[in-house]
Tab-separated table of N, CA and C and ligand atoms in Angstrom:
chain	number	residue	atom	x	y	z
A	164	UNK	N	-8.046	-14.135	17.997
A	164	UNK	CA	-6.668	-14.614	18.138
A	164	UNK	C	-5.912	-14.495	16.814
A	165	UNK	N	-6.235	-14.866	15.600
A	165	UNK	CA	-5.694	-14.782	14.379
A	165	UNK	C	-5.569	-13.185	14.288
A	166	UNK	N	-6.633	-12.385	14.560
A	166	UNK	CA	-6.196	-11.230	13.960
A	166	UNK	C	-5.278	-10.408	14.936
A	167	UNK	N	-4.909	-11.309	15.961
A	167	UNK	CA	-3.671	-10.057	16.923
A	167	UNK	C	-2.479	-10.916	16.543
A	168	UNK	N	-2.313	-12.093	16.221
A	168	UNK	CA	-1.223	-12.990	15.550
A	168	UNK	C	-0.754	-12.086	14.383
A	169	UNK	N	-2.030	-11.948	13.253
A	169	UNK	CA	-1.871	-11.034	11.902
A	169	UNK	C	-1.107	-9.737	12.313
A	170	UNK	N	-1.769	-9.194	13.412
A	170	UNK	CA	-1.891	-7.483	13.156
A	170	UNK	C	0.180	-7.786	13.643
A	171	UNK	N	0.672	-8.660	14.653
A	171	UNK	CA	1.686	-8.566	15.306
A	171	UNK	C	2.680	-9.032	14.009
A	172	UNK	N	2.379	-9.646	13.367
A	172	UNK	CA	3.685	-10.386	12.192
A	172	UNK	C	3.461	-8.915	11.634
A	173	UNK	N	2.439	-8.520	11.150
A	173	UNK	CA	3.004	-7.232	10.291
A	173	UNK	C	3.433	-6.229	10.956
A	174	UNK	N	3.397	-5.905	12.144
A	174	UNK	CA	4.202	-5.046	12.862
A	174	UNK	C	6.058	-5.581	12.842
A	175	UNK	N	6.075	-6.773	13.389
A	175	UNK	CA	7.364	-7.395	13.376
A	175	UNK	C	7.873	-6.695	11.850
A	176	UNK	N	7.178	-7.388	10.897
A	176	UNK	CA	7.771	-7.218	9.604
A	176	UNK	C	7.908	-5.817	9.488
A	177	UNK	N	7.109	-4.914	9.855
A	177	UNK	CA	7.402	-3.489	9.178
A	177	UNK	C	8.239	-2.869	10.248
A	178	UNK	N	8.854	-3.041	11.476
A	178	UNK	CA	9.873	-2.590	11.962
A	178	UNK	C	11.006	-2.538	10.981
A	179	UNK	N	10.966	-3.973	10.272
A	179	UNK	CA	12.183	-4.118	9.335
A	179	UNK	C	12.175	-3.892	8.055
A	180	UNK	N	11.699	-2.594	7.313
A	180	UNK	CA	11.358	-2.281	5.744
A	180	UNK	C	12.053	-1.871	5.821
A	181	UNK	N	12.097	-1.606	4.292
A	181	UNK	CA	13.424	-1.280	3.598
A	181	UNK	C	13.037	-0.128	2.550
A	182	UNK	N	12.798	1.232	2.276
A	182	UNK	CA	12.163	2.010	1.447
A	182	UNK	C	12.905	1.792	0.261
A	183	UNK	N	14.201	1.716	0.583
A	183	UNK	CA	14.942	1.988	-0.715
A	183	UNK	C	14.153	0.721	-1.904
A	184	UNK	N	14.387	-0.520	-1.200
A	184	UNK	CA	14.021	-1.710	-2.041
A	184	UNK	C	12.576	-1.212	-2.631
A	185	UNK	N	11.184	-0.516	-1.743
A	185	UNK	CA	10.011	-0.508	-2.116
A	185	UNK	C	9.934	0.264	-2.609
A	186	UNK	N	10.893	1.067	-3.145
A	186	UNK	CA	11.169	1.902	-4.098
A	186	UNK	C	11.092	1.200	-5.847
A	187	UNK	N	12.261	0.307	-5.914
A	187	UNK	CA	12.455	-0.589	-6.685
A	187	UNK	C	10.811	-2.091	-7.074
A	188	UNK	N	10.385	-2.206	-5.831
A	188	UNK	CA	9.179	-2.723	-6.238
A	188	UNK	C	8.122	-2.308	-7.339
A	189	UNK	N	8.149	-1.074	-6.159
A	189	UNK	CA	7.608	0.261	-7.078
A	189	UNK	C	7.663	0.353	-8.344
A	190	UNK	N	8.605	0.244	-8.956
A	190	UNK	CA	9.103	0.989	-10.410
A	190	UNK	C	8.669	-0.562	-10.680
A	191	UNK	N	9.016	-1.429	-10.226
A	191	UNK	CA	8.947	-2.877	-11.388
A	191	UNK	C	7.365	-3.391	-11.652
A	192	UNK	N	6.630	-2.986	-10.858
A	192	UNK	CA	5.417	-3.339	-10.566
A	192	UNK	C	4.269	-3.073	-10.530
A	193	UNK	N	4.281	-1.565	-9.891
A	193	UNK	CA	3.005	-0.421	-9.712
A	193	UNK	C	3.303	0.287	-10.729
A	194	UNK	N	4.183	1.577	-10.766
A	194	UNK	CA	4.379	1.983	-11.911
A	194	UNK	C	3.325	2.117	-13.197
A	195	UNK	N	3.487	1.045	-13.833
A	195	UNK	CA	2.756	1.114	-14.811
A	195	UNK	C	0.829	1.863	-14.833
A	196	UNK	N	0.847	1.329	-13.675
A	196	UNK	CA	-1.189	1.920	-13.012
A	196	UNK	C	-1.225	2.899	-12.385
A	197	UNK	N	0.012	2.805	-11.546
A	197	UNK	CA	-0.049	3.899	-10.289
A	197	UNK	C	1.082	5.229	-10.252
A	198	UNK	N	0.805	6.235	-10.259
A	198	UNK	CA	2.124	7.249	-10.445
A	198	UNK	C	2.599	7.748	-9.169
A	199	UNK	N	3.625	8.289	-9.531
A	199	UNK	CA	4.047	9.696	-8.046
A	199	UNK	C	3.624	11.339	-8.157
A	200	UNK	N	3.695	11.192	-9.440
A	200	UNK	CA	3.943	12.861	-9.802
A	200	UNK	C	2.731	13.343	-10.487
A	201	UNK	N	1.711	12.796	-9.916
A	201	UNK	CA	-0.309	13.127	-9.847
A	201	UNK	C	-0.368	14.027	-11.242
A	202	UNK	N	0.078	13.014	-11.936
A	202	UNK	CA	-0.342	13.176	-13.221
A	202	UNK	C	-1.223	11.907	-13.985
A	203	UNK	N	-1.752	11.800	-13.150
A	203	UNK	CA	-3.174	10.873	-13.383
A	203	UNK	C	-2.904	8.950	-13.803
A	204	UNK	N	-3.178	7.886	-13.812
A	204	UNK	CA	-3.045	6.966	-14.159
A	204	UNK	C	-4.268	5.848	-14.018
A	205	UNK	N	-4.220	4.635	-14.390
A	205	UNK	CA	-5.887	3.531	-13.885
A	205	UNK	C	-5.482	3.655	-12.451
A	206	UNK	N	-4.740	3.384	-11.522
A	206	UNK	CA	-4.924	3.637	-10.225
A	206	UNK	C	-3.922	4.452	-9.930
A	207	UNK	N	-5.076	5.001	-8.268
A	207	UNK	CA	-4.496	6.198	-8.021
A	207	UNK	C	-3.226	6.953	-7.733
A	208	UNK	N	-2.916	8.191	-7.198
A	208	UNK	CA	-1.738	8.121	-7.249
A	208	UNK	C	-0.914	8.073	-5.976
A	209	UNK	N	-0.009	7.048	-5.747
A	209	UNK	CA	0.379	6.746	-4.480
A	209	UNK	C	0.445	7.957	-3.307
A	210	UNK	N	0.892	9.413	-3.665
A	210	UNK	CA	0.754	10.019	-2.948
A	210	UNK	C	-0.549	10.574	-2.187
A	211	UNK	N	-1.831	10.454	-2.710
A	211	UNK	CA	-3.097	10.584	-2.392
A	211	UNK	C	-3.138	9.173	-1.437
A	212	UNK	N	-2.694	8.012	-2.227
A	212	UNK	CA	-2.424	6.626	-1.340
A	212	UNK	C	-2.318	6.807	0.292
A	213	UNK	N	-1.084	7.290	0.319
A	213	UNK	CA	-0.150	7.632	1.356
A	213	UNK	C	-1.114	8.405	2.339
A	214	UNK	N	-1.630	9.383	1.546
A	214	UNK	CA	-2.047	10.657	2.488
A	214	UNK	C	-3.409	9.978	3.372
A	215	UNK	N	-3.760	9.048	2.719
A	215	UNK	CA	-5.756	9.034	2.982
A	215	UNK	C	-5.761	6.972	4.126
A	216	UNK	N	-4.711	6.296	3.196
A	216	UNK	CA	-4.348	4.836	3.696
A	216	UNK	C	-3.323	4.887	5.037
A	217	UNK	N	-3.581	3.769	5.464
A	217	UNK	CA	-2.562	3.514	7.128
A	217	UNK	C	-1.783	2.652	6.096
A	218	UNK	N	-0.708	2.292	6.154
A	218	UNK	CA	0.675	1.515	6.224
A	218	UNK	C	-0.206	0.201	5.571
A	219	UNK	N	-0.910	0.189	6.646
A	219	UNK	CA	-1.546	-1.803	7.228
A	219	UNK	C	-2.510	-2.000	6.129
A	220	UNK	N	-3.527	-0.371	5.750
A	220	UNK	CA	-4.640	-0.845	4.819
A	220	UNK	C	-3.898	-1.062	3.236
A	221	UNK	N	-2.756	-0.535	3.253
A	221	UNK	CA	-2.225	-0.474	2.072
A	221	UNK	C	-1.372	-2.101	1.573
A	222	UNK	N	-0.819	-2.966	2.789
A	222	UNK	CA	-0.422	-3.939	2.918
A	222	UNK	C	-1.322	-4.874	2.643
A	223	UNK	N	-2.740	-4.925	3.449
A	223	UNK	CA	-3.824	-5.429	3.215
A	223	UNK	C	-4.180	-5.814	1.378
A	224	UNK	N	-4.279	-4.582	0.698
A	224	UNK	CA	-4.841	-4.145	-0.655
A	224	UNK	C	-3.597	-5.101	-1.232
A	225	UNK	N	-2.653	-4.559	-1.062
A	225	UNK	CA	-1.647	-5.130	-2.092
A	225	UNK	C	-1.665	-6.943	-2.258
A	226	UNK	N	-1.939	-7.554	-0.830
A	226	UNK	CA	-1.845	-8.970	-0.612
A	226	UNK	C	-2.817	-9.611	-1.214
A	227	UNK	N	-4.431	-8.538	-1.248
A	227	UNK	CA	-5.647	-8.963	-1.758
A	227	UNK	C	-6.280	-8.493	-2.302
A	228	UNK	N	-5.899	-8.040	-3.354
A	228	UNK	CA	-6.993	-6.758	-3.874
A	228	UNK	C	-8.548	-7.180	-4.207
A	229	UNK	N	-8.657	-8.557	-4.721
A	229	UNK	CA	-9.781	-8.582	-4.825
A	229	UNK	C	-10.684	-8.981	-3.673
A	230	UNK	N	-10.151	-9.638	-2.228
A	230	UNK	CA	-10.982	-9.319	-1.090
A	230	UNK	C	-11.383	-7.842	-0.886
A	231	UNK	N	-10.261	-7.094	-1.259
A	231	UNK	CA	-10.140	-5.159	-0.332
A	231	UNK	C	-11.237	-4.516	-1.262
A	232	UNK	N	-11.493	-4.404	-2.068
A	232	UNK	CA	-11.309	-3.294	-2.914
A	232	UNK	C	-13.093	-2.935	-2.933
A	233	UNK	N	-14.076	-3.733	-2.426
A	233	UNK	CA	-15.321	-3.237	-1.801
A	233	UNK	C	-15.042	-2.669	-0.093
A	234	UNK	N	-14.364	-2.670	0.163
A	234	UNK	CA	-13.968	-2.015	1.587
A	234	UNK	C	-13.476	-0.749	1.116
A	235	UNK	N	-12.717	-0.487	0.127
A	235	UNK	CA	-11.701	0.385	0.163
A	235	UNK	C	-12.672	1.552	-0.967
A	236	UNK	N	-13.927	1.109	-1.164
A	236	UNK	CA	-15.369	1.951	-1.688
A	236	UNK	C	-15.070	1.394	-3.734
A	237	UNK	N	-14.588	0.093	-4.194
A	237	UNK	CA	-14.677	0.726	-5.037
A	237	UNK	C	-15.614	-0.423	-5.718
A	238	UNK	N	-16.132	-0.419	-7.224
A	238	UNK	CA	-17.488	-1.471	-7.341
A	238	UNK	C	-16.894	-2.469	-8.189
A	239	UNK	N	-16.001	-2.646	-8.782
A	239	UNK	CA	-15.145	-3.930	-9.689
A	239	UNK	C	-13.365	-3.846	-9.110
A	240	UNK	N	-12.657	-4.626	-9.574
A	240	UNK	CA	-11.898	-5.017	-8.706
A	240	UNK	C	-11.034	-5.310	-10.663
A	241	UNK	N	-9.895	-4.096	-10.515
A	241	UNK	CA	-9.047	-4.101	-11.738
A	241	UNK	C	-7.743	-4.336	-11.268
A	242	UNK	N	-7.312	-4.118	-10.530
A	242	UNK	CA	-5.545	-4.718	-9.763
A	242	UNK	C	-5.629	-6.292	-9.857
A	243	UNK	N	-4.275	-6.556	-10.500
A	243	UNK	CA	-4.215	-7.837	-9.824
A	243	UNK	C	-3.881	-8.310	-9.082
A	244	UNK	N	-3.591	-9.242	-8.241
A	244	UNK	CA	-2.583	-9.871	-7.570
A	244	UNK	C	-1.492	-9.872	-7.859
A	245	UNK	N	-0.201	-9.044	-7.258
A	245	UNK	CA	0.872	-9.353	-8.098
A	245	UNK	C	1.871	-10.730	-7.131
A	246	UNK	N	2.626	-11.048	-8.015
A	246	UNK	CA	3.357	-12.139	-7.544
A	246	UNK	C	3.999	-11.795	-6.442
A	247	UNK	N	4.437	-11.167	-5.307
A	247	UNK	CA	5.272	-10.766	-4.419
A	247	UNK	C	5.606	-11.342	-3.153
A	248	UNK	N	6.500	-11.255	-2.726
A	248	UNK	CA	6.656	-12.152	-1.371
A	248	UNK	C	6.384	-10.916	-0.423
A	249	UNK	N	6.288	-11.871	1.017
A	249	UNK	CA	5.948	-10.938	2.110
A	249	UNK	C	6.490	-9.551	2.390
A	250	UNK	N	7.932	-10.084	1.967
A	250	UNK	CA	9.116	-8.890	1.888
A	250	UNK	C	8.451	-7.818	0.907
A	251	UNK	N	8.511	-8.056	-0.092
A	251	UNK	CA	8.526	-6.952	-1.458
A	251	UNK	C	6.787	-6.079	-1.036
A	252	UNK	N	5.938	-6.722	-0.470
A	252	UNK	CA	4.807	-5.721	0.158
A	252	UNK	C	4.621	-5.377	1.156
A	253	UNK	N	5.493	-5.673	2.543
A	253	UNK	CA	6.300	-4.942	3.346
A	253	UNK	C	6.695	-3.776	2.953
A	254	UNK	N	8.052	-3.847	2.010
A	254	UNK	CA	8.718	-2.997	1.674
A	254	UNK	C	8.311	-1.351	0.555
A	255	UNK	N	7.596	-2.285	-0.344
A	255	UNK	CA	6.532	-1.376	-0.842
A	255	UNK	C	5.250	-0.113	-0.110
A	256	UNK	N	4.937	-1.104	0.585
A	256	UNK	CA	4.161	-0.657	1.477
A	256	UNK	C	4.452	0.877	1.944
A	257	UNK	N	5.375	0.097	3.114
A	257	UNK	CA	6.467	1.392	3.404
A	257	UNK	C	7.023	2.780	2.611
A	258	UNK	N	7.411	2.153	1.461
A	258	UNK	CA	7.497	3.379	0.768
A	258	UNK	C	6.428	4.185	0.613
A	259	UNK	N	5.309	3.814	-0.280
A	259	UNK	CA	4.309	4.230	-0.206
A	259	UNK	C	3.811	5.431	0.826
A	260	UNK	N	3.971	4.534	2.227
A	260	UNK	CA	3.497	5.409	3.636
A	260	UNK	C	4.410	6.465	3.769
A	261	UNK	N	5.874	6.654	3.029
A	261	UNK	CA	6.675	7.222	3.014
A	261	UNK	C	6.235	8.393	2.151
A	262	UNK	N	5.745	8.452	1.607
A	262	UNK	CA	5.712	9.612	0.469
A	262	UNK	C	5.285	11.177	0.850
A	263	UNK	N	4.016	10.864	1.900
A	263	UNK	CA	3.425	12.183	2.657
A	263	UNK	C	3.350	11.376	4.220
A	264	UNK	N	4.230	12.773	4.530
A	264	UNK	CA	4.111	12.751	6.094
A	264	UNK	C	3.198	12.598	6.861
A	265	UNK	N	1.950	14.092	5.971
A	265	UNK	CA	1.304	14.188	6.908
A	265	UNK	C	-0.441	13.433	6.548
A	266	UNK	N	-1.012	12.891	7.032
A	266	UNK	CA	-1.976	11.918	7.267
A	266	UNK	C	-3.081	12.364	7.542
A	267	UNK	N	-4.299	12.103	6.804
A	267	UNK	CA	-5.570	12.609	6.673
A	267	UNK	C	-6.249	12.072	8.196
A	268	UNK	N	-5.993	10.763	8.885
A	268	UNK	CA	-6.268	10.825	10.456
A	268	UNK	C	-5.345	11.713	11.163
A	269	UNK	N	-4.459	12.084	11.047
A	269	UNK	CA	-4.233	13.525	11.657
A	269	UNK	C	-4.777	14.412	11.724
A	270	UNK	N	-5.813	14.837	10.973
A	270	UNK	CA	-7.062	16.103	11.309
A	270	UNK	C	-8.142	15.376	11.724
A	271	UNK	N	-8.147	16.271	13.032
A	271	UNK	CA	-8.995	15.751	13.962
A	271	UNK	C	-10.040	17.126	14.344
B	518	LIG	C1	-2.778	-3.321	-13.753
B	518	LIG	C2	-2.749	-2.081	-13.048
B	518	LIG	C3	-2.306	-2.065	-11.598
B	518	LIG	C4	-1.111	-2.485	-11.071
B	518	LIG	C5	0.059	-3.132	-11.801
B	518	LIG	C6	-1.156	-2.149	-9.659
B	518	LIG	N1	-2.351	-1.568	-9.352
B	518	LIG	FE1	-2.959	-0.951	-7.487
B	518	LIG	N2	-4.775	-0.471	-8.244
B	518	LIG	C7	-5.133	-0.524	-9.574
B	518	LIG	C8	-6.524	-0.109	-9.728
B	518	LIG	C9	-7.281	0.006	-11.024
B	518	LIG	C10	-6.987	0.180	-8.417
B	518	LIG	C11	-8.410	0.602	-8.037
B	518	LIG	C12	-9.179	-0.521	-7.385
B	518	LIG	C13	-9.146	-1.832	-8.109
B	518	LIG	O1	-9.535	-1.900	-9.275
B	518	LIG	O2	-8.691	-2.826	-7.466
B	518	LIG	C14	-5.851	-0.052	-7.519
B	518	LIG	C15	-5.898	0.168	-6.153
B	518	LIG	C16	-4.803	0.112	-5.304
B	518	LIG	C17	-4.815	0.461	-3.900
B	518	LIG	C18	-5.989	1.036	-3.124
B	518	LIG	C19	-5.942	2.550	-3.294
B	518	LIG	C20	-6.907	3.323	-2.457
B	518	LIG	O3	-6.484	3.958	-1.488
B	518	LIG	O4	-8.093	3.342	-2.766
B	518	LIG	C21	-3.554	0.253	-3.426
B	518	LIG	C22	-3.048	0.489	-2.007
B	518	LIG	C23	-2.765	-0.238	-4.541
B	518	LIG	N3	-3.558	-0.307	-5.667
B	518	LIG	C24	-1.429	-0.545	-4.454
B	518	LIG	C25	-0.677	-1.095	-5.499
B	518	LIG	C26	0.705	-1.498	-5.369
B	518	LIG	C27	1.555	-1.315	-4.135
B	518	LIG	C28	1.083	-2.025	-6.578
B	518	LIG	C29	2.391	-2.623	-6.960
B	518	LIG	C30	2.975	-3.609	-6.058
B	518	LIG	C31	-0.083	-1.944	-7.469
B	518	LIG	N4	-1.115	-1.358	-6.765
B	518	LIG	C32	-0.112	-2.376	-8.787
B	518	LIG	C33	-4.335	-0.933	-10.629
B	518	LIG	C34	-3.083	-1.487	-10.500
């Protein structure tokens, strides 16, 4: 029951993102670890993000990194928590999923 409550608020919520804003998250926040233009950084680069993550696993990571980040294959846990409201990793999120169209579960 909690997790079709969960899975449904973040659907609600991501009907209503906003790229432009998770754009701006972006730059204030990730940035510094994470790049666009795969020229390497401590974490990866959102467009590899985009290509390989669903929307939801990326929402997930951002809310908790240190629950995710043995799921997500990796063995210490260097992200922090950043301060953000529901909105700003919504919105982030989104961008993110925005970057590459096309989606590594798409080859089938
Ligand atoms: C202090 C540096 C730092 C900041 C700031 C940071 N990250 Fe990370 N991030 C990392 C590192 C390092 C990893 C690799 C796993 C770990 O250590 O948690 C990671 C992993 C991730 C992953 C999992 C990637 C994958 O597919 O394996 C996502 C998604 C992510 N970060 C999103 C974000 C978002 C969105 C923001 C900004 C709101 C952000 N990160 C800010 C350092 C950072």
């Amino acid at each position: 029951m909690k997790k079709i409550l969960l899975t449904l608020t973040i659907t609600i919520l991501t009907l209503n993102a906003d790229i432009e804003n998770g754009k701006d998250v972006y730059a204030q926040n990730c940035g510094n670890c994470h790049r666009i233009d795969m020229k390497g950084g401590m974490g990866k680069d959102f467009n590899i993000v985009s290509y390989n993550r669903t929307k939801w696993e990326i929402m997930a990571y951002v809310t908790a990194p240190q629950a995710m980040y043995e799921q997500f294959g990796y063995d210490a846990n260097a992200m922090p928590k950043l301060p953000l409201n529901d909105e700003q990793i919504r919105d982030v999120s989104e961008y993110i999923d925005s970057l590459q169209k096309f989606k590594k579960w798409m080859i089938k």
